[in-house]
Coordinates of C-alpha atoms and ligand atoms in Angstrom, one line a residue:
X141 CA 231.4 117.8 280.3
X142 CA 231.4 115.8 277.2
X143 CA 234.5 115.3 275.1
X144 CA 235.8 116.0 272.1
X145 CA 238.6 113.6 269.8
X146 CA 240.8 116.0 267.7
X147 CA 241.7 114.7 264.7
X148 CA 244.5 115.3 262.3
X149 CA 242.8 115.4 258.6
X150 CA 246.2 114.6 257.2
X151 CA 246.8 111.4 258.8
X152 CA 243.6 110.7 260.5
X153 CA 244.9 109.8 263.4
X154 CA 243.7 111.3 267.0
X155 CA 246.2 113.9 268.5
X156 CA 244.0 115.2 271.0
X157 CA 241.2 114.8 273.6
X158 CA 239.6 118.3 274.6
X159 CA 236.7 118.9 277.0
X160 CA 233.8 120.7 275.9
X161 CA 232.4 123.4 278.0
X162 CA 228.4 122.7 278.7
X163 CA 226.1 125.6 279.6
X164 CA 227.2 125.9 283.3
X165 CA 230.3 126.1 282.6
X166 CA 229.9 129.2 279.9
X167 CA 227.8 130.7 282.1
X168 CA 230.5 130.9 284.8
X169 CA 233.4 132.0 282.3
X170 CA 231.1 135.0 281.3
X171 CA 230.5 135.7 284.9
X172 CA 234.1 135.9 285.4
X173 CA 234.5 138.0 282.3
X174 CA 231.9 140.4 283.5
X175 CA 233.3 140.2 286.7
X176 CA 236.7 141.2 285.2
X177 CA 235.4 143.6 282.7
X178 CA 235.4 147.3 284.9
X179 CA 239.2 146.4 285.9
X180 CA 240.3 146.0 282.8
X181 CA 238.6 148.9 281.2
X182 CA 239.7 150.7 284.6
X183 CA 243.5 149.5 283.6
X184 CA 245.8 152.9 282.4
X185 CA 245.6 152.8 278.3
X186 CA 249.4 152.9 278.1
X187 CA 249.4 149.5 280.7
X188 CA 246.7 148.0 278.5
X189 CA 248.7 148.6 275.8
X190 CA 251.5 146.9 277.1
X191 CA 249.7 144.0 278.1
X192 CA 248.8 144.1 274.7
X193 CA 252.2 143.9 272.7
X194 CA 253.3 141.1 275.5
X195 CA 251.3 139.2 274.5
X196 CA 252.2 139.4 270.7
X197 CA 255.8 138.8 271.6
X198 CA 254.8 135.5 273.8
X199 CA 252.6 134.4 270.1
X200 CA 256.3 135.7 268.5
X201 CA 258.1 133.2 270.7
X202 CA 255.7 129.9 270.1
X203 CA 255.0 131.0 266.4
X204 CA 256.8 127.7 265.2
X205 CA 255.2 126.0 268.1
X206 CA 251.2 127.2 267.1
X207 CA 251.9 126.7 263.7
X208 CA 252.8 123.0 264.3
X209 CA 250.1 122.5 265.9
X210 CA 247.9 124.0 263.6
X211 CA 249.7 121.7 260.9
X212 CA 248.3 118.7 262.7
X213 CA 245.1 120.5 263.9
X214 CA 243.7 121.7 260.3
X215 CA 246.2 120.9 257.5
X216 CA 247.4 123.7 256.8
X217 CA 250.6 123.9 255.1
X218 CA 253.4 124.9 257.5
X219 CA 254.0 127.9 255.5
X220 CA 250.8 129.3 255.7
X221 CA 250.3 127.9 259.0
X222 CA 253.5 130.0 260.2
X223 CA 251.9 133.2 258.6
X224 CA 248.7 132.7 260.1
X225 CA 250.4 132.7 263.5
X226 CA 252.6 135.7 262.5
X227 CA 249.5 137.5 261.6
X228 CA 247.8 136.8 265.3
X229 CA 251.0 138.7 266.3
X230 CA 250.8 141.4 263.9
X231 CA 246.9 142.3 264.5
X232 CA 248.2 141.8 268.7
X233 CA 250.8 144.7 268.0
X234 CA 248.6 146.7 265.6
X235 CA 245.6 147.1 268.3
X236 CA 248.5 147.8 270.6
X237 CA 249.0 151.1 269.6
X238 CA 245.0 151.7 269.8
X239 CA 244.1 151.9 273.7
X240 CA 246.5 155.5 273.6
X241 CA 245.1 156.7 270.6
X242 CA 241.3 155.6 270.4
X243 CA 240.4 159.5 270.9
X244 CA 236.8 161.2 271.4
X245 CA 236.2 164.6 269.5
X246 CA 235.3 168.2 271.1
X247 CA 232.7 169.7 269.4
X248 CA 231.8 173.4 269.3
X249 CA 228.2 173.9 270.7
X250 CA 226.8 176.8 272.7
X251 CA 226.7 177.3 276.5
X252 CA 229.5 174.8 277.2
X253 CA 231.6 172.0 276.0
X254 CA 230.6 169.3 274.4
X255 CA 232.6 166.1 274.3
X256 CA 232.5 162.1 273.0
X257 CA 234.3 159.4 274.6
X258 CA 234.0 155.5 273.3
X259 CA 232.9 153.2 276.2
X260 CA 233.4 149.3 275.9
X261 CA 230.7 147.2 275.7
X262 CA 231.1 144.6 278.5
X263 CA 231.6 140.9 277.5
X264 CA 232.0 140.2 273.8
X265 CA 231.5 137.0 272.6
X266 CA 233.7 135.4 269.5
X267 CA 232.5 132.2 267.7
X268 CA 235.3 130.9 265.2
X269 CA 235.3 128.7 262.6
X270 CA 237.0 125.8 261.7
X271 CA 238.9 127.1 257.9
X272 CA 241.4 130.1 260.0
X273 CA 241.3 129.4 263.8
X274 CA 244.2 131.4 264.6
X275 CA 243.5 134.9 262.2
X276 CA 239.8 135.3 262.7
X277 CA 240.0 134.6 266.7
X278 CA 242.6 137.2 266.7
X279 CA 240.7 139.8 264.5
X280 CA 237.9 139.6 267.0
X281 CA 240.1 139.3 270.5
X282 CA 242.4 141.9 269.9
X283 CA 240.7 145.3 268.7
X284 CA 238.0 144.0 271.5
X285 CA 240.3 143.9 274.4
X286 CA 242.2 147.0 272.8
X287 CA 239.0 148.9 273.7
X288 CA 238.8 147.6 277.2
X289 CA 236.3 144.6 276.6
X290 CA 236.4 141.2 277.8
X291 CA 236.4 138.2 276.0
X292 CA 234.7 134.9 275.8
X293 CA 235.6 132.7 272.8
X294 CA 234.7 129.9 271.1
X295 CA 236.7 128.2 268.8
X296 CA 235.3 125.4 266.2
X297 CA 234.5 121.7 267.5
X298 CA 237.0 120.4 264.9
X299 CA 239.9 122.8 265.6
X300 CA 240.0 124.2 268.9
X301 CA 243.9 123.4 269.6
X302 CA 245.5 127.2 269.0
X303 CA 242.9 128.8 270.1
X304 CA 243.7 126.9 273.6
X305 CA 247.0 127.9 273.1
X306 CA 246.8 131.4 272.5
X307 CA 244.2 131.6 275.7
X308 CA 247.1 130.4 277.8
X309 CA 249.5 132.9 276.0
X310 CA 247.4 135.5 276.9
X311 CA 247.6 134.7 280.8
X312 CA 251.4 134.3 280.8
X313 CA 251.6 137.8 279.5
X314 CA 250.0 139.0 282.4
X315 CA 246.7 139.8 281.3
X316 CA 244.3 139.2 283.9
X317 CA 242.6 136.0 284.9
X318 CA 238.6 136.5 283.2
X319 CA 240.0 139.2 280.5
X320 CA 240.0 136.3 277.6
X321 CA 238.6 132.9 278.2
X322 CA 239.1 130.3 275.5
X323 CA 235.9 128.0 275.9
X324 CA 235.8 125.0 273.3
X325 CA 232.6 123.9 272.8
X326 CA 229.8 123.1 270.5
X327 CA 227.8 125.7 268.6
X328 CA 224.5 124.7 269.8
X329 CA 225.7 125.0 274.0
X330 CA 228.3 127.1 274.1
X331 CA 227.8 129.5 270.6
X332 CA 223.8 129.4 271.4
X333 CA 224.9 130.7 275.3
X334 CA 226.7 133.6 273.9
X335 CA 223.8 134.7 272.1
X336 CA 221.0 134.5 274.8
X337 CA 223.5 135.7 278.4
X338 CA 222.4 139.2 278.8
X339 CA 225.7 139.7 280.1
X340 CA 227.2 139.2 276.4
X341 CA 227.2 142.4 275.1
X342 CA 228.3 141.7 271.3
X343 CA 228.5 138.5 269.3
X344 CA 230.9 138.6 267.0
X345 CA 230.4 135.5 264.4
X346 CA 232.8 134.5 261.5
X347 CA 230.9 130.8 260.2
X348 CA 228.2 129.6 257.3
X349 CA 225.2 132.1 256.1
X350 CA 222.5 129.6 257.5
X351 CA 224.0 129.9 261.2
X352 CA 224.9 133.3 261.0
X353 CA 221.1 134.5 260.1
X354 CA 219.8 132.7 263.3
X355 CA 222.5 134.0 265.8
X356 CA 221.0 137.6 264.0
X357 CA 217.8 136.5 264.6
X358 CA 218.6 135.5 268.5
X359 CA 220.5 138.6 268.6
X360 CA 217.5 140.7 267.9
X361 CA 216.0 139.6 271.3
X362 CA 218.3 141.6 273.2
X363 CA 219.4 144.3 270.6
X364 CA 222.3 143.1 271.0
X365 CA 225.3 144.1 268.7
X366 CA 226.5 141.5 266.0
X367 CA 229.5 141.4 263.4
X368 CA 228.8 138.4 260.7
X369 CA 231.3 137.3 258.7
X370 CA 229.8 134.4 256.2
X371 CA 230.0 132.5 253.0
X372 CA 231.2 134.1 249.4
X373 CA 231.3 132.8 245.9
X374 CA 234.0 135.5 244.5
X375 CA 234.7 136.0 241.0
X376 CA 238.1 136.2 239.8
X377 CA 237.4 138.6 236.4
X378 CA 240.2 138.2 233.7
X379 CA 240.2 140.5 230.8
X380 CA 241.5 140.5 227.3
X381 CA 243.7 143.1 227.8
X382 CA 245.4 141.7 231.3
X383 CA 249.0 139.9 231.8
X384 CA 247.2 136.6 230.9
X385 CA 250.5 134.4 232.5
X386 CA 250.5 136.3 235.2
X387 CA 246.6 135.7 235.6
X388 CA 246.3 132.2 234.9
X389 CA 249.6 131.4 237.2
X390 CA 248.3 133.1 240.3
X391 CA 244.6 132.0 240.0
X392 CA 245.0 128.8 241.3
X393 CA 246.6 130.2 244.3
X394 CA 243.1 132.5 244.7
X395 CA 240.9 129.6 244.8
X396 CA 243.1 126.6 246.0
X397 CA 245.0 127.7 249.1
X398 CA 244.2 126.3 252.3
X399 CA 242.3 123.6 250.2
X400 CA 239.5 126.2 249.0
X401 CA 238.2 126.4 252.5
X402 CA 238.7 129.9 252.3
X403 CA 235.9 132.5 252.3
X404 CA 237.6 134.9 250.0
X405 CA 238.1 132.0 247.5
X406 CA 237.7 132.9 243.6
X407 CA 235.6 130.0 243.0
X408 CA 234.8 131.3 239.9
X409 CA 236.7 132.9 237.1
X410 CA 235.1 134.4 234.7
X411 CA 237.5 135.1 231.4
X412 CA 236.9 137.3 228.7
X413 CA 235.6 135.0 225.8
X414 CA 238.4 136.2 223.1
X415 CA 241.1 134.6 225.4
X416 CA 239.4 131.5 226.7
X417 CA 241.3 128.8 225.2
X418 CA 244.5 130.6 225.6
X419 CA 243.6 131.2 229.8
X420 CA 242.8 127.7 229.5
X421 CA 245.8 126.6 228.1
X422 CA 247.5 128.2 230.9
X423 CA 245.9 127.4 233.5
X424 CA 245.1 123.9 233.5
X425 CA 248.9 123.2 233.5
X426 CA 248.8 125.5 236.6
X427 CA 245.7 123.3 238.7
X428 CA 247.4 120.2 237.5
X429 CA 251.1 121.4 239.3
X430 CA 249.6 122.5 242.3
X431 CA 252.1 120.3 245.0
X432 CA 248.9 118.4 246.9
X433 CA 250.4 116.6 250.1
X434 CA 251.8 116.3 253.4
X435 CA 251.4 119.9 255.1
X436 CA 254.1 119.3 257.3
X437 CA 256.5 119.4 254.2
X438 CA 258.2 123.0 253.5
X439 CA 257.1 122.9 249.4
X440 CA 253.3 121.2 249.6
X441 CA 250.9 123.9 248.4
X442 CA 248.0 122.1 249.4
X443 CA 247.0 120.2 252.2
X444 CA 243.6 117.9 253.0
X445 CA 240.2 119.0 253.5
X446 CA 239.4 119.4 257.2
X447 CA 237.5 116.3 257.8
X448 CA 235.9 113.1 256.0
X449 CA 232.2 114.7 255.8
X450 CA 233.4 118.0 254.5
X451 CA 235.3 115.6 251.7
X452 CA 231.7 114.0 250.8
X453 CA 229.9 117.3 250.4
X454 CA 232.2 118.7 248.4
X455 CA 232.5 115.6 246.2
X456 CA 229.1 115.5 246.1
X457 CA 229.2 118.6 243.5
X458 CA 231.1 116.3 240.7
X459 CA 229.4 114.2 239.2
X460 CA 230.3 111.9 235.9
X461 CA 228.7 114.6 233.7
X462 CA 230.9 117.4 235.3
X463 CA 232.8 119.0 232.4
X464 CA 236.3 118.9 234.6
X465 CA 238.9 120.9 232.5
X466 CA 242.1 120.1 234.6
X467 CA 241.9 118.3 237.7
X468 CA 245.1 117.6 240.1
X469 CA 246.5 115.0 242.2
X470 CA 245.8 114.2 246.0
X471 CA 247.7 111.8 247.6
X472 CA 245.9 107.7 248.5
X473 CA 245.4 106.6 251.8
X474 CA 244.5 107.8 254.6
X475 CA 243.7 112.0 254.9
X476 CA 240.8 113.7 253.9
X477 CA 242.5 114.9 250.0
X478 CA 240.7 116.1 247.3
X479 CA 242.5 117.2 244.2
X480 CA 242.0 120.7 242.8
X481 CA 239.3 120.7 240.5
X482 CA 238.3 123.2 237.5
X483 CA 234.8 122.5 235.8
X484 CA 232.7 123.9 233.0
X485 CA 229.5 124.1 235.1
X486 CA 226.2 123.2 233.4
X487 CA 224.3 126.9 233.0
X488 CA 223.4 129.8 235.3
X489 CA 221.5 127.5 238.0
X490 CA 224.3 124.8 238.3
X491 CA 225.1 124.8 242.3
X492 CA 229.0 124.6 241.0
X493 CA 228.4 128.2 240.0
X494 CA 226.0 129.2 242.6
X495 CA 227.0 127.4 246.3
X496 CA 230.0 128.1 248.0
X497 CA 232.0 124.4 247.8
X498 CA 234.3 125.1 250.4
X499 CA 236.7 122.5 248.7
X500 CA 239.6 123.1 245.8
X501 CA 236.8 123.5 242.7
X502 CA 236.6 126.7 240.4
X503 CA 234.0 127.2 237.7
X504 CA 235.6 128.6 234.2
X505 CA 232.6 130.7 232.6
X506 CA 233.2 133.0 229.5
X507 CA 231.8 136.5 229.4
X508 CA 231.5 138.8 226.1
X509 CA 231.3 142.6 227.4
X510 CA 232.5 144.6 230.6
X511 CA 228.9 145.1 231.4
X512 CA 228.5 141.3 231.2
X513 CA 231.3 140.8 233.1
X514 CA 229.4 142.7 236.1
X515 CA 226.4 141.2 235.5
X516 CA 227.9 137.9 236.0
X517 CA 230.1 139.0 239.6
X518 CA 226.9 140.3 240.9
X519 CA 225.0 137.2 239.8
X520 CA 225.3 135.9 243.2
X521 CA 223.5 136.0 246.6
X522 CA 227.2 136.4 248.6
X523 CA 229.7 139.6 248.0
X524 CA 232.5 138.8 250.1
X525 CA 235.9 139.5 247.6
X526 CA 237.0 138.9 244.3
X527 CA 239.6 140.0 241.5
X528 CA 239.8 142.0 239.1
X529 CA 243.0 141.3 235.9
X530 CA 243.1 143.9 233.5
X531 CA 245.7 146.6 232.2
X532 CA 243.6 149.6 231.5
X533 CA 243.1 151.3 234.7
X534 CA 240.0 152.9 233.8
X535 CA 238.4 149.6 233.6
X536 CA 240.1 148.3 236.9
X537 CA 238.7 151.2 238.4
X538 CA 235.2 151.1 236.7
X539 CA 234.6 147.6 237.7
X540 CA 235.7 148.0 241.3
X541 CA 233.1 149.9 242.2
X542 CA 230.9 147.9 240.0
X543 CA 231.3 144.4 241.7
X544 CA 229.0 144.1 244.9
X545 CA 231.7 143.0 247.4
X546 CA 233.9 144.1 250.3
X547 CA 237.3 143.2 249.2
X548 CA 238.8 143.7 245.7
X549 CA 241.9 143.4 244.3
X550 CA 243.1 144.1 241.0
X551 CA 245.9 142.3 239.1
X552 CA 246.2 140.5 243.1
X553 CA 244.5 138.0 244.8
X554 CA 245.1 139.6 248.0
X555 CA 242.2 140.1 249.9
X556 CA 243.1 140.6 254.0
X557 CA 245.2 142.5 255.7
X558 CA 245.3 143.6 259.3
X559 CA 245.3 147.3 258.6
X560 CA 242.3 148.0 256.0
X561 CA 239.2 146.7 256.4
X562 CA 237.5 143.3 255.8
X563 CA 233.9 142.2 255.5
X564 CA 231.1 141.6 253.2
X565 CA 228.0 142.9 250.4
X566 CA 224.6 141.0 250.8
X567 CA 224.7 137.3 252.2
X568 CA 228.9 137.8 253.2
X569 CA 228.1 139.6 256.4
X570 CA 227.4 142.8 258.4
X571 CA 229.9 145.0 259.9
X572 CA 233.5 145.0 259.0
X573 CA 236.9 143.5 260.7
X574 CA 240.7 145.0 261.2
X575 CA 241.7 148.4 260.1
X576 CA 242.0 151.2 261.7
X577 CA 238.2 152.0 263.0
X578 CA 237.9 148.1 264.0
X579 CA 237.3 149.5 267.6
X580 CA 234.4 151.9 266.3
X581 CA 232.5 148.4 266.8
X582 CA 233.8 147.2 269.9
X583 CA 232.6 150.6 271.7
X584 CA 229.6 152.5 272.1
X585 CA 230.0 156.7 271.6
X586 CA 229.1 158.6 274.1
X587 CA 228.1 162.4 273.8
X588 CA 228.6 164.9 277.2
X589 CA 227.7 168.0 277.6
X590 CA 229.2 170.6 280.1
X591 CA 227.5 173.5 280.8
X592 CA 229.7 176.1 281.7
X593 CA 227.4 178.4 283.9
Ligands
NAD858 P1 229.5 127.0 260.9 O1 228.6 128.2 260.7 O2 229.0 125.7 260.9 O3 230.3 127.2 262.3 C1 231.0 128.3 262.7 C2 231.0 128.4 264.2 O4 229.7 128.6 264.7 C3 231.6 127.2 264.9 O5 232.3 127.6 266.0 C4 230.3 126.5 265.3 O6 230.5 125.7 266.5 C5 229.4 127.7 265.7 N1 228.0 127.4 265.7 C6 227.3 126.4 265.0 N2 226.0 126.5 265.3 C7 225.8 127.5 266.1 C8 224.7 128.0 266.8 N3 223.5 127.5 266.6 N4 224.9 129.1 267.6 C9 226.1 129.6 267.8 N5 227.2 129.1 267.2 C10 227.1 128.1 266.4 O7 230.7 127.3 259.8 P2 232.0 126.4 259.6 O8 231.5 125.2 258.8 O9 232.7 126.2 260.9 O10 232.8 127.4 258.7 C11 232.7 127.5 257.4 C12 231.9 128.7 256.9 O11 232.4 129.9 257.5 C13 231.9 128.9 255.5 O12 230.6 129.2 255.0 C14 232.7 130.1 255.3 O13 232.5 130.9 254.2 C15 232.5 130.9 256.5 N6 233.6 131.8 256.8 C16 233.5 133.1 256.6 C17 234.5 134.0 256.8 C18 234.4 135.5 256.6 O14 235.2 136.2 257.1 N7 233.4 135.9 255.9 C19 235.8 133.5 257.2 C20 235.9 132.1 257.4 C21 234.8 131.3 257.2

């Protein structure tokens, strides 16, 4: 076993020393996971259930505890940090209530009856970034042990600290030894495992396009089921007509929290060319107030990037030519900070408007028509979320189902929540996360037939 120095990004400084599973030692979790999987499955939906919302009152009970940690894990702000934490306890409780309600249908045929049931798969595997350990482990783990799955999960090299956490949660509550395995480990061992054990049943894969298309491509070996979850370059679309303050206050808040290293981030705003300057005039006020600093601290919007090579390639997308319309500040010393940035990019091709940063910077590009301002979403290979300001409802409504993407909000820059759906167009993913048919994917359906003579 090799191991692995967790580092805070804030300070730099180690906090933890965690072990990283090699192949034996994946193999033997998901033997113990398929080992455990017909007794869990087997367990009564209503104890299941219960199992279920212990465990979200033990996450309940730690939440200032995990989000602390996660503070000093990832940088994340201790307000979002506390609502990330919240949320693994809200999706817990949701996919609760699912094991007593995740019904089959009767359907009428002739000479008998004719029913469905949804089996579990076996052993799903999670792999989990580094940018929301806590949410997108819990979007996976939950709805699949709600449908009587085990689990096997990875979290990210750099961040594997909750995830830990939450594994040993999960035994405290009294869910059984096997049923959820928290394995920290590399992508290329432990990630790479999950995709080629026949005994994993489903991959389920939140991470970068590039990986993402290989673990398909492994996949395809053994038909074996797949959720992606990937990159996105959303647009944030203002119009003429919209509450302009209210636009240009909250947009910095749709591309800048947790540092940009968001998937759903607006990283470009396209503005309707009649109120450019004004937008402008607004928001660069609004990127250059953004509180950048200690996480731990109850009022810092924004914290560090994750760590010091994720801070060179996203600085590598300024250059001295960049057009930068309102930039930030970051704090000196040590910490991985980057200020928010917004830029003019150069033209169409310019990788500001075209590659996902991952960092605080947001391209401002004009747009003439409602057509144009389509065009320009869609001009993308990603089509994960975006938003949508404008006060004429036929146009919000219009454009919604014009923009290739999963997620839209208008006049909002909310894009998750636990009980609708999440996932992406094109190069953003395959298969969707949460809501209420998040199980549908954790189960195969079943048809019987009864003959009744
Ligand atoms: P990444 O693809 O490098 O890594 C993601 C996870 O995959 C990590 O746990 C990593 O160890 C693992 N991994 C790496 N190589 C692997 C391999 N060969 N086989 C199996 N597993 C492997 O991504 P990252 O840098 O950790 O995360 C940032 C990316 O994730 C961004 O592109 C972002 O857009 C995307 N993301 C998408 C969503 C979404 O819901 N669509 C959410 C968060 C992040």
């Amino acid at each position: 076993m090799s191991i692995h120095h967790v580092i805070d990004p804030a300070t730099e400084e180690q906090i933890a020393e965690v072990e990283l599973a090699d192949v034996a030692a994946t193999d033997a979790a998901i033997a113990r996971a398929a080992a455990a999987q017909p007794g869990w499955a087997g367990t009564a939906p209503a104890d299941r259930a219960r199992l279920l919302r212990r465990f979200a009152a033990l996450v309940d009970r730690d939440l200032e505890e995990l989000a602390r940690l996660e503070v000093s894990n990832s940088g994340h702000t201790i307000t979002n940090a506390r609502g990330e934490a919240g949320n693994v306890r809200d999706v817990l409780d949701y996919y609760a209530g699912a094991p007593e309600r995740h019904i089959g249908s009767q359907i009428p045929v002739a000479g008998g009856l004719n029913v469905t049931f949804h089996e579990p798969l076996g052993v799903v595997g999670i792999i989990v970034p580094w940018n929301f350990p806590m949410p997108i482990a819990a979007w996976g783990f939950a709805p699949a042990l709600a449908a009587g799955n085990t689990v096997v999960l990875k979290p990210a090299e750099l961040t594997p600290l909750t995830a830990v956490r939450l594994g040993r949660l999960a035994l405290e509550s009294g869910i059984p030894e096997g049923v959820f395995t928290v394995l920290p480990g590399k992508g290329s061992v432990v990630g790479e495992r999950f995709v080629t054990h026949p005994a994993v049943r489903k991959v389920v894969f939140t991470g970068s396009t590039q990986v993402g298309q290989r673990i398909m491509a492994g996949c395809a070996d053994q038909v074996k089921r797949l959720t992606l979850e990937l990159g996105g370059k959303s647009a944030n679309i203002v119009f003429a007509d919209a509450d302009l303050e209210l636009a240009a206050s909250q947009a910095p808040g749709g591309v800048f929290d947790n540092s940009g290293q968001d998937c759903c981030a607006r990283s470009r705003i396209l503005v309707e060319r009649s109120v450019l300057d004004r937008f402008v005039e607004l928001f660069a006020p609004a990127v250059e107030s953004v509180a950048v600093g200690d996480p731990q601290r109850e009022d810092t919007v924004m914290g560090p990037l994750i760590s010091a090579a994720h801070r060179e390639r996203v600085s590598s997308f300024i250059s001295a030519e960049t057009e930068v319309i309102a930039r930030g500040a970051a704090p000196e010393g040590p910490g991985f900070w980057f200020p928010p940035t917004a830029v003019v990019p150069a033209g169409p091709s310019d990788p500001l408007l075209r590659e996902e940063i991952f960092g605080p910077v947001v391209a401002v590009v004009p747009f003439d028509s409602e057509e144009e301002a389509v065009r320009l979403a869609n001009d993308t290979e990603f089509g994960l979320s975006g938003s949508i300001w404008t006060r004429d409802v036929g146009r919000a409504l219009r454009v919604s189902r014009g923009v290739e993407a999963g997620n839209l909000s208008v006049n909002s820059h909310a894009s998750v929540r636990y009980s609708t759906p999440f996932g992406g167009f094109k190069a953003s993913g395959l298969g969707r996360e949460l809501g209420p048919d998040a199980l549908d994917s954790f189960t195969e359906l079943k048809n019987v037939f009864i003959a009744d003579s």
